[in-house]
Amino acid sequence: LFPYTTLFRSHRASMEVLSVAHTRADLFQTGREENIVRVEKLYRADGIPAILSVAQIPEVVFSAVPEDIEWSRHSNFELLHTSGGRIILRDKLEITTRTCQELCEELPAVEQFPCRSVLVLSGCGFDQNNRPAIYGTACYNTELITFTIFRHS
C-alpha cells in the first residue's frame, strides 16, 4: 500500500496525513520563493508512531497540483510521477540524530514518538533529468526502524 510498509515486516502498517499546506518557500536556495505543497505524513506500526515524513514539493513540477485528498491515497513519489511526469531516481541525504524534545518545536508531531531520539534523513530528490523535484525530512523511531548498509570494495 505505501512504500514504508515493507519496513514494518511483523507490524501492521498504517499512514495518516497530518497536513497538506500550500505555501511559499525558497526550497532549493535559488534566491526566489515559489509556491510549494508541504505534506506531513505519520506512518505507524501497530499504532505506534514509526516515521514522520515531511515533503515539500514545488507546485511547478505538476501539470495539475493534486487535490489534498490524493496525498492520503498515493505516495508522494506516485503523485510526482502521475501528476508531474517526474520519476525520482536519486537523492542526496544528510543523516543526523536529534532528540524528540529538541525536534518538537520544528515538527510538533514528533511529540507522539515514544522514543527519546530519532534518526533524521533530510535531503533533496532528483528526477530523471537530474532536476531537484522534492525536498524532504523523515524522522525514524529508532526503537522500531533499523537500517542496514551493504558496502563492498
Coordinates of N, CA, C and O in Angstrom, one line a residue, residues 97-108 110-118 139-141:
T97 N 21.0 12.6 14.0 CA 20.1 12.2 15.1 C 19.8 13.4 15.9 O 20.5 14.3 16.0
R98 N 18.5 13.4 16.4 CA 18.1 14.5 17.2 C 17.2 14.0 18.3 O 16.5 12.9 18.1
T99 N 17.2 14.6 19.4 CA 16.3 14.2 20.5 C 14.9 14.7 20.1 O 14.7 15.7 19.4
C100 N 13.9 13.9 20.5 CA 12.5 14.3 20.2 C 12.2 15.6 20.8 O 11.5 16.5 20.2
Q101 N 12.7 15.9 22.0 CA 12.4 17.1 22.7 C 12.9 18.3 21.9 O 12.1 19.3 21.7
E102 N 14.1 18.3 21.3 CA 14.6 19.4 20.5 C 13.9 19.6 19.2 O 13.8 20.7 18.6
L103 N 13.4 18.5 18.6 CA 12.8 18.5 17.3 C 11.3 18.9 17.4 O 10.7 19.4 16.4
C104 N 10.7 18.9 18.6 CA 9.3 19.2 18.8 C 8.9 20.6 18.3 O 7.8 20.8 17.9
E105 N 9.8 21.5 18.6 CA 9.5 22.9 18.2 C 9.3 23.0 16.7 O 8.5 23.7 16.2
E106 N 10.2 22.3 15.9 CA 10.2 22.4 14.5 C 9.1 21.5 13.9 O 8.4 21.9 12.9
L107 N 8.9 20.3 14.5 CA 8.0 19.3 14.0 C 7.1 18.8 15.2 O 7.5 17.8 15.8
P108 N 6.1 19.4 15.5 CA 5.3 19.1 16.7 C 4.8 17.6 16.8 O 4.7 17.0 17.8
V110 N 6.4 15.0 16.3 CA 7.4 14.1 16.9 C 7.1 13.9 18.3 O 7.5 12.9 18.9
E111 N 6.3 14.8 18.9 CA 5.9 14.6 20.3 C 5.2 13.3 20.6 O 5.3 12.7 21.7
Q112 N 4.6 12.7 19.5 CA 3.9 11.5 19.7 C 4.8 10.3 19.7 O 4.4 9.2 20.1
F113 N 6.1 10.4 19.3 CA 7.0 9.3 19.3 C 7.3 8.9 20.7 O 7.6 9.7 21.6
P114 N 7.3 7.6 21.0 CA 7.6 7.0 22.3 C 9.1 6.9 22.6 O 9.5 6.5 23.7
C115 N 10.0 7.3 21.7 CA 11.4 7.2 21.9 C 12.0 8.5 22.3 O 11.4 9.6 22.2
R116 N 13.3 8.5 22.8 CA 13.9 9.8 23.2 C 14.6 10.5 22.0 O 14.8 11.7 22.1
S117 N 15.1 9.7 21.0 CA 15.7 10.3 19.9 C 15.3 9.7 18.6 O 14.8 8.5 18.6
V118 N 15.5 10.4 17.5 CA 15.1 9.9 16.2 C 16.3 10.0 15.2 O 17.1 10.9 15.4
C139 N 11.7 11.4 9.9 CA 12.2 11.1 11.3 C 11.8 9.7 11.6 O 10.6 9.4 11.5
Y140 N 12.8 8.9 12.0 CA 12.5 7.5 12.2 C 12.6 7.2 13.7 O 13.6 7.5 14.4
N141 N 11.6 6.5 14.2 CA 11.6 6.0 15.6 C 12.6 4.8 15.6 O 12.4 3.7 15.1

